[in-house]
XYZ file of C-alpha atoms in Angstrom:
527
model
C 20.843 36.794 -159.210
C 21.730 33.392 -157.870
C 22.216 32.054 -161.424
C 24.653 34.955 -162.252
C 26.527 34.604 -158.901
C 26.992 30.857 -159.722
C 28.335 31.657 -163.171
C 30.536 34.181 -161.749
C 31.882 31.799 -159.085
C 32.576 29.016 -161.590
C 33.952 31.648 -164.173
C 36.264 33.332 -161.668
C 37.884 29.928 -160.692
C 38.166 29.034 -164.355
C 39.835 32.424 -165.284
C 42.456 31.494 -162.713
C 43.087 28.133 -164.309
C 42.913 29.340 -167.836
C 45.437 32.150 -167.234
C 47.907 29.669 -165.636
C 47.134 27.319 -168.524
C 48.252 30.156 -170.774
C 51.452 30.615 -168.844
C 51.976 26.774 -169.140
C 51.456 26.834 -172.926
C 53.833 29.880 -173.293
C 56.394 27.805 -171.424
C 55.783 24.847 -173.596
C 55.994 26.856 -176.811
C 59.343 28.307 -175.717
C 60.844 25.046 -174.799
C 59.591 22.580 -177.395
C 57.886 24.800 -180.118
C 55.574 23.167 -182.608
C 57.977 20.335 -183.446
C 57.801 16.537 -183.253
C 58.063 16.503 -179.444
C 55.033 18.844 -179.104
C 53.159 16.793 -181.533
C 53.847 13.688 -179.468
C 52.876 15.208 -176.415
C 49.582 16.667 -177.347
C 48.705 13.545 -179.292
C 49.257 11.418 -176.231
C 47.566 13.941 -173.915
C 44.431 14.108 -176.300
C 43.640 10.403 -175.621
C 42.956 10.426 -171.823
C 41.238 13.802 -172.197
C 38.763 12.321 -174.879
C 37.897 9.573 -172.521
C 37.664 11.984 -169.616
C 35.272 14.046 -171.574
C 33.244 11.205 -172.924
C 32.887 8.913 -169.850
C 33.360 11.401 -166.995
C 32.294 15.016 -167.732
C 30.165 14.033 -170.706
C 28.425 11.172 -169.177
C 28.343 11.632 -165.475
C 27.721 15.372 -165.397
C 24.687 14.998 -167.720
C 23.294 11.545 -166.657
C 24.460 11.420 -163.099
C 23.330 14.821 -161.761
C 19.423 14.457 -162.697
C 19.462 11.023 -161.061
C 21.326 12.137 -158.065
C 19.077 15.183 -157.549
C 16.059 12.785 -158.027
C 17.374 10.567 -155.092
C 18.100 13.538 -153.051
C 14.440 14.977 -153.564
C 12.663 11.669 -153.082
C 14.741 9.845 -150.647
C 16.791 12.485 -148.788
C 20.495 12.760 -148.213
C 20.909 9.146 -147.037
C 19.369 7.702 -150.325
C 21.484 10.153 -152.380
C 24.719 9.028 -150.476
C 23.906 5.284 -151.116
C 23.317 5.906 -154.806
C 26.524 7.936 -155.102
C 28.433 4.955 -153.342
C 27.162 2.486 -155.809
C 28.020 4.439 -158.738
C 31.387 5.416 -157.414
C 32.309 1.755 -156.953
C 31.094 0.551 -160.393
C 32.850 3.693 -162.061
C 36.249 2.782 -160.319
C 36.112 -0.734 -161.369
C 35.304 -0.020 -165.032
C 37.977 2.591 -165.122
C 40.601 0.384 -163.501
C 39.844 -2.116 -166.269
C 39.831 0.289 -169.043
C 43.184 1.709 -167.821
C 44.775 -1.748 -167.595
C 43.670 -2.694 -171.176
C 44.861 0.733 -172.525
C 48.256 0.424 -170.970
C 48.478 -3.073 -172.445
C 47.441 -2.280 -175.923
C 48.884 1.290 -176.000
C 51.211 0.589 -179.018
C 48.198 -0.556 -181.150
C 46.069 2.442 -180.077
C 48.798 4.921 -180.965
C 49.451 3.385 -184.334
C 45.843 3.065 -185.344
C 43.847 5.552 -183.443
C 45.807 8.411 -181.873
C 48.313 9.195 -184.565
C 48.314 6.713 -187.375
C 50.307 8.925 -189.678
C 53.479 9.376 -187.427
C 54.925 6.419 -188.919
C 55.286 2.999 -187.435
C 58.511 2.455 -185.617
C 59.552 6.081 -186.031
C 61.009 8.058 -182.905
C 57.981 10.269 -182.998
C 55.650 7.166 -182.737
C 57.804 5.518 -179.941
C 57.746 8.722 -177.920
C 53.960 9.125 -178.341
C 53.431 5.534 -177.028
C 55.777 6.172 -174.045
C 53.916 9.449 -173.108
C 50.422 8.011 -173.662
C 51.170 5.216 -171.103
C 52.369 7.921 -168.578
C 49.477 9.964 -168.921
C 46.511 7.543 -169.292
C 46.139 7.066 -165.539
C 45.109 10.573 -165.489
C 41.839 9.344 -167.126
C 40.964 7.275 -164.017
C 41.854 10.226 -161.607
C 39.979 12.860 -163.531
C 36.868 10.684 -164.191
C 36.493 10.222 -160.286
C 37.102 13.952 -159.850
C 34.275 14.649 -162.374
C 31.826 12.452 -160.490
C 32.843 13.970 -157.172
C 32.563 17.536 -158.697
C 29.022 16.684 -159.806
C 28.034 15.809 -156.255
C 29.543 19.223 -155.061
C 27.737 20.944 -157.823
C 24.441 19.414 -156.969
C 24.885 20.986 -153.420
C 25.799 24.219 -154.989
C 29.411 24.041 -153.847
C 30.818 25.079 -157.229
C 34.159 26.590 -156.324
C 36.389 23.671 -155.338
C 35.209 21.699 -158.258
C 35.971 24.675 -160.743
C 39.279 25.571 -159.056
C 40.789 22.043 -159.141
C 42.316 22.341 -162.750
C 44.519 24.840 -161.208
C 46.565 22.110 -159.652
C 47.459 20.564 -163.037
C 48.661 24.007 -164.360
C 50.636 24.716 -161.076
C 52.348 21.265 -161.328
C 53.039 21.591 -164.948
C 54.421 25.075 -164.570
C 56.741 23.924 -161.950
C 58.042 21.127 -164.252
C 58.592 23.484 -167.081
C 60.445 26.041 -164.942
C 62.536 23.271 -163.788
C 63.393 22.321 -167.385
C 64.099 26.034 -168.117
C 66.468 26.095 -165.179
C 68.228 22.940 -166.414
C 68.634 24.138 -169.883
C 69.209 20.666 -171.147
C 68.196 21.273 -174.744
C 66.718 17.892 -174.814
C 63.017 18.516 -175.953
C 62.249 14.533 -175.586
C 63.393 14.918 -171.905
C 61.091 17.969 -171.414
C 58.198 15.929 -172.934
C 58.691 13.004 -170.624
C 58.814 15.342 -167.589
C 55.628 16.908 -168.550
C 53.968 13.626 -168.808
C 55.065 12.824 -165.301
C 53.588 16.181 -164.256
C 50.257 15.205 -165.659
C 50.430 11.911 -163.852
C 51.061 13.435 -160.519
C 48.531 16.203 -161.133
C 45.616 13.774 -161.553
C 46.159 12.103 -158.108
C 46.568 15.673 -156.570
C 43.222 16.811 -158.126
C 41.540 13.675 -156.910
C 42.663 14.292 -153.385
C 41.490 17.930 -153.546
C 37.938 17.244 -154.379
C 37.623 14.220 -152.266
C 38.656 16.307 -149.176
C 36.249 18.936 -150.149
C 33.450 16.314 -150.339
C 34.273 15.062 -146.733
C 34.022 18.518 -145.479
C 30.422 18.771 -146.522
C 29.672 15.621 -144.366
C 29.080 13.555 -147.512
C 30.777 10.088 -147.176
C 31.829 8.444 -150.444
C 33.684 5.060 -150.140
C 34.193 2.022 -152.192
C 31.793 -0.842 -151.648
C 31.237 -4.099 -153.516
C 29.934 -2.948 -156.897
C 26.404 -3.799 -157.556
C 24.234 -3.114 -160.726
C 21.204 -1.792 -158.948
C 18.067 -0.545 -160.746
C 19.362 3.065 -160.239
C 22.913 2.271 -161.513
C 21.451 0.373 -164.465
C 19.300 3.514 -165.254
C 22.488 5.667 -165.091
C 24.403 3.332 -167.487
C 21.515 3.492 -169.952
C 21.516 7.276 -169.949
C 25.267 7.674 -169.714
C 26.160 6.117 -173.118
C 24.243 8.477 -175.306
C 25.129 11.342 -172.913
C 28.904 10.493 -173.412
C 28.466 10.642 -177.161
C 26.418 13.867 -177.108
C 28.601 15.562 -174.399
C 31.786 14.660 -175.806
C 31.034 15.344 -179.617
C 33.525 18.311 -179.731
C 36.322 16.119 -178.210
C 35.443 13.444 -180.742
C 35.764 15.919 -183.514
C 39.067 17.266 -182.177
C 40.440 13.569 -182.084
C 39.149 13.142 -185.556
C 41.027 16.300 -186.579
C 44.298 14.935 -184.834
C 44.116 11.679 -186.651
C 43.912 13.537 -189.984
C 46.369 16.161 -188.994
C 49.002 13.607 -187.914
C 49.977 13.413 -191.708
C 51.217 17.131 -191.644
C 54.378 17.937 -189.687
C 53.465 20.343 -186.708
C 49.876 20.374 -187.416
C 48.768 18.779 -184.193
C 50.777 21.560 -182.339
C 49.212 24.295 -184.358
C 45.729 23.101 -183.624
C 46.530 22.546 -179.971
C 47.951 26.098 -179.568
C 44.960 27.634 -181.259
C 42.647 25.506 -179.183
C 44.411 26.753 -176.032
C 43.648 30.513 -176.990
C 40.005 30.178 -177.766
C 39.610 27.832 -174.777
C 40.025 30.750 -172.555
C 36.445 32.283 -173.476
C 35.060 28.967 -173.951
C 36.278 27.712 -170.563
C 35.467 30.869 -168.663
C 31.808 31.170 -170.234
C 30.942 27.771 -171.630
C 32.178 25.685 -168.598
C 30.839 28.097 -165.972
C 27.360 27.855 -167.712
C 27.591 24.152 -168.392
C 28.460 23.381 -164.821
C 25.763 25.545 -163.258
C 22.785 25.241 -165.761
C 22.342 21.429 -165.610
C 21.655 21.198 -161.800
C 19.708 24.537 -161.944
C 17.439 23.281 -164.664
C 16.966 19.880 -162.920
C 15.969 21.635 -159.721
C 13.425 23.711 -161.510
C 11.938 20.816 -163.354
C 11.888 18.442 -160.244
C 9.964 21.131 -158.336
C 7.495 21.758 -161.067
C 8.753 25.120 -162.112
C 8.747 24.564 -165.978
C 8.273 28.357 -166.748
C 11.143 29.179 -164.633
C 13.231 26.569 -166.256
C 12.550 28.309 -169.574
C 13.530 31.593 -168.124
C 16.704 30.127 -166.681
C 17.745 28.897 -170.220
C 17.065 32.243 -171.844
C 19.005 33.910 -169.217
C 21.954 31.622 -169.738
C 21.730 32.079 -173.587
C 21.939 35.793 -173.154
C 24.669 35.723 -170.754
C 26.614 33.345 -173.050
C 26.262 35.455 -176.151
C 26.986 38.774 -174.369
C 30.562 37.630 -173.656
C 31.259 35.216 -176.470
C 30.198 37.027 -179.674
C 32.768 39.873 -179.011
C 35.471 37.275 -178.217
C 34.916 35.511 -181.390
C 34.901 38.669 -183.407
C 38.131 39.843 -181.829
C 39.862 36.521 -182.490
C 38.791 36.515 -186.092
C 40.164 40.017 -186.592
C 43.582 39.909 -184.623
C 44.587 36.207 -184.388
C 48.257 36.934 -185.535
C 48.809 39.617 -183.019
C 47.322 37.417 -179.997
C 49.437 34.310 -181.182
C 52.719 36.499 -181.662
C 52.389 38.139 -178.169
C 51.410 34.822 -176.397
C 53.899 32.326 -178.038
C 56.350 33.734 -180.400
C 59.739 33.320 -178.612
C 62.300 30.592 -178.024
C 61.611 27.444 -180.121
C 58.152 28.914 -181.384
C 59.133 30.749 -184.695
C 57.388 33.054 -187.195
C 56.032 29.947 -189.232
C 54.537 28.388 -185.947
C 52.687 31.864 -185.441
C 51.317 31.638 -188.915
C 49.976 28.143 -188.699
C 48.537 28.786 -185.093
C 46.898 32.128 -186.123
C 45.147 30.706 -189.278
C 43.691 27.930 -187.371
C 42.711 30.159 -184.348
C 40.628 32.405 -186.792
C 38.868 29.283 -188.123
C 38.114 28.128 -184.509
C 36.980 31.571 -183.522
C 34.048 31.384 -186.147
C 32.785 28.311 -184.197
C 33.409 29.566 -180.627
C 29.865 30.975 -180.084
C 28.609 27.551 -181.376
C 30.850 25.615 -178.929
C 29.306 27.759 -176.010
C 25.791 27.461 -177.215
C 26.062 23.669 -177.217
C 26.682 23.935 -173.469
C 23.708 26.087 -173.102
C 21.232 24.100 -175.167
C 22.282 20.450 -174.258
C 21.191 20.764 -170.525
C 17.736 21.292 -171.720
C 17.586 17.658 -172.763
C 19.722 16.132 -170.035
C 17.729 17.677 -167.197
C 14.746 15.768 -168.433
C 16.765 12.703 -168.669
C 16.595 12.699 -172.366
C 20.065 11.731 -173.563
C 18.988 9.818 -176.652
C 18.058 12.972 -178.780
C 21.295 14.888 -178.354
C 23.180 11.529 -179.060
C 21.520 11.265 -182.441
C 22.440 14.894 -183.210
C 26.088 14.178 -181.980
C 26.343 11.194 -184.410
C 25.206 13.409 -187.247
C 27.640 16.049 -186.222
C 30.644 13.640 -186.001
C 29.774 12.156 -189.445
C 29.570 15.704 -190.907
C 32.748 16.747 -189.332
C 34.718 13.690 -190.627
C 33.552 14.278 -194.078
C 34.253 17.895 -194.104
C 37.752 17.392 -192.314
C 38.874 14.939 -195.035
C 37.725 17.289 -197.851
C 39.028 20.418 -196.431
C 42.297 19.025 -195.242
C 43.195 18.200 -198.706
C 42.655 21.771 -199.682
C 43.731 23.877 -196.575
C 45.779 21.560 -194.484
C 45.288 21.915 -190.741
C 43.049 24.992 -191.281
C 40.555 22.916 -192.882
C 40.197 20.761 -189.972
C 39.330 23.895 -187.876
C 37.023 25.137 -190.371
C 35.273 21.633 -190.389
C 35.047 21.612 -186.689
C 33.325 25.064 -186.512
C 30.948 24.300 -189.243
C 29.885 21.059 -187.479
C 29.549 22.728 -184.206
C 26.988 25.256 -185.851
C 25.127 22.461 -187.272
C 24.875 20.796 -183.847
C 23.456 24.080 -182.507
C 20.743 24.191 -185.113
C 19.797 20.549 -184.509
C 19.705 21.088 -180.680
C 17.525 24.182 -180.821
C 15.083 22.624 -183.402
C 14.874 19.519 -180.940
C 14.125 21.684 -177.888
C 11.500 23.560 -179.760
C 9.842 20.542 -181.337
C 9.577 18.828 -178.063
C 8.251 21.933 -176.291
C 11.242 21.771 -173.862
C 12.137 25.540 -174.597
C 11.612 28.468 -176.697
C 13.279 31.891 -177.374
C 11.278 35.004 -176.165
C 11.034 37.841 -178.444
C 12.894 40.018 -176.070
C 15.778 37.502 -176.081
C 15.857 37.379 -179.861
C 16.134 41.207 -180.069
C 18.890 41.300 -177.552
C 20.839 38.630 -179.376
C 20.483 40.541 -182.639
C 21.752 43.721 -180.930
C 24.688 41.794 -179.410
C 25.690 40.305 -182.853
C 25.383 43.891 -184.365
C 27.561 45.400 -181.636
C 30.209 42.525 -181.962
C 30.275 43.173 -185.746
C 30.814 46.934 -185.467
C 33.546 46.207 -182.606
C 35.254 43.842 -185.142
C 35.410 46.536 -187.815
C 36.620 49.107 -185.443
C 39.426 46.661 -184.204
C 40.422 45.952 -187.911
C 40.926 49.652 -188.661
C 42.829 50.135 -185.394
C 45.060 47.191 -186.220
C 45.863 48.840 -189.584
C 46.898 52.024 -187.951
C 48.912 50.409 -185.245
C 50.710 48.010 -187.592
C 52.254 50.793 -189.482
C 53.939 52.367 -186.380
C 57.328 51.577 -184.960
C 55.753 50.400 -181.691
C 54.258 47.298 -183.574
C 57.668 46.275 -184.676
C 58.955 45.114 -181.135
C 57.704 42.381 -178.732
C 56.945 44.727 -175.990
C 55.169 47.262 -178.237
C 53.068 44.458 -179.689
C 52.099 43.423 -176.169
C 51.135 47.000 -175.434
C 49.117 47.131 -178.798
C 47.298 43.994 -177.870
C 46.367 45.289 -174.469
C 45.300 48.593 -175.951
C 43.059 46.814 -178.677
C 41.481 44.504 -176.071
C 40.769 47.530 -173.742
C 39.357 49.513 -176.708
C 37.295 46.620 -177.974
C 35.622 46.184 -174.655
C 34.719 49.812 -174.218
C 33.357 50.003 -177.906
C 31.433 46.736 -177.546
C 29.773 47.583 -174.152
C 29.167 51.256 -175.317
C 27.283 49.787 -178.299
C 25.239 47.258 -176.191
C 24.201 50.034 -173.981
C 23.139 52.265 -176.858
C 21.294 49.384 -178.537
C 19.806 48.153 -175.400
C 21.273 44.889 -175.877
C 21.648 44.517 -172.106
C 20.112 46.627 -169.266
C 22.856 47.898 -167.187
C 20.550 49.604 -164.621
C 18.692 46.278 -164.186
C 22.044 44.358 -163.571
C 22.999 47.041 -160.959
C 19.720 46.740 -159.207
C 19.941 42.890 -159.062
C 23.432 43.098 -157.575
C 22.363 45.705 -154.968
C 19.222 44.090 -153.845
C 20.188 40.523 -154.394
C 17.009 39.503 -156.295
C 16.571 35.775 -156.804
C 14.331 36.133 -159.781
C 14.342 38.073 -162.991
C 11.655 38.027 -165.435
C 13.373 40.162 -167.991
C 16.643 38.224 -168.823
C 20.076 39.654 -168.311
């Protein structure tokens, strides 16, 4: 019960952020479409996001939390607080140096790493350099936010850490609405204002989580940085954790570099990424945030069997919601893209480009979520090297596939490569967990997963026939009618899927109701 409630808490906050993010992307699509300014903005924003995932969320939410929990368990709150202060100070200095170097060498980074095919000296390249410099300090803020959020999560204060991304979307929406009101028609001006919005949002998010931490009575202040044995251990764990936890972002950056040779490709991939990030964020991030501290707690207290059960529950919960989302996005990507984005500067050609990429990303959606379920099985045991090796293999395969498939399918080939390499990572992680006796699937979980897959497939077929029927009606020819059709198909798909899950016993609804009513803290039968 506690695990599901924690998932619901983080997932609920993430839903609010993702829906606001959708509204933000709808405004961006209407104002600047999928043209050169959109390419420049998304290319510039990808870079601080990559480092944030690698050195903040990837490294510190996987290497920091187990060590912090160990300090808390063995030395109490004061020892944990001292450890956190040491890490905070070292992290701040490192980030400050990294930010200063990036600002200084940004032209080189953009021309050789971020978007090498934009063309040296072109207006698009110069705008990307300018926007990158404006947004890179976001890395410093969000890395500190990630660390503080890890402390809050360790104390089971999940909501604020999950809710803080809402601030970015609120500020960005405010900027975009202002641009809509001004009606300047200058897309480059809009891009610059959006970059300033990201800059301000970073400091606002940092203030929010720091204030929440102070309310818990946990003091976190800068001290003279020292590489103590505990900090040294963290740094040793952090590098492989950064590579393992940020492999998806590395793959997306590789895709961006390759896609910079096709006009509009970066924007197509970004808009498609935004759509499938809704289920990935709500499900994957919720599980990733909650599962690691829960597994760490179980293992530190000697409850190895409960740790196995916790991971099986997480796998079932993730698959229950992810598989139908993937099936729906594979079947109706064009309708989804049209309803969400096709207006203003976003034309039918952009819709086609985004929907093709979306269907390819949707194939990998379950894998993206499963990586977040499987990786904590290593990280909770302070094993960051094994998933790092898998991440390196994953990245190499992704680069090879991206280069090959891009030459045949343009930007869609990059999305296909990202999905295929994600599934490879899932296979490697599962085999690694099984080989090291960290975790194994129960026969009941395997049966439920098969039934969920069957139910999702049948739901996808039903949606395909329903789309065929609706597309031939007059209702489908107008924007409001298309929105109604999308809502109707989503509702119908949910009814069909959960009915099939009930008939196939993929999930036990009676058991869930009992859990919710009696607030049980343990469940030996999964979801």
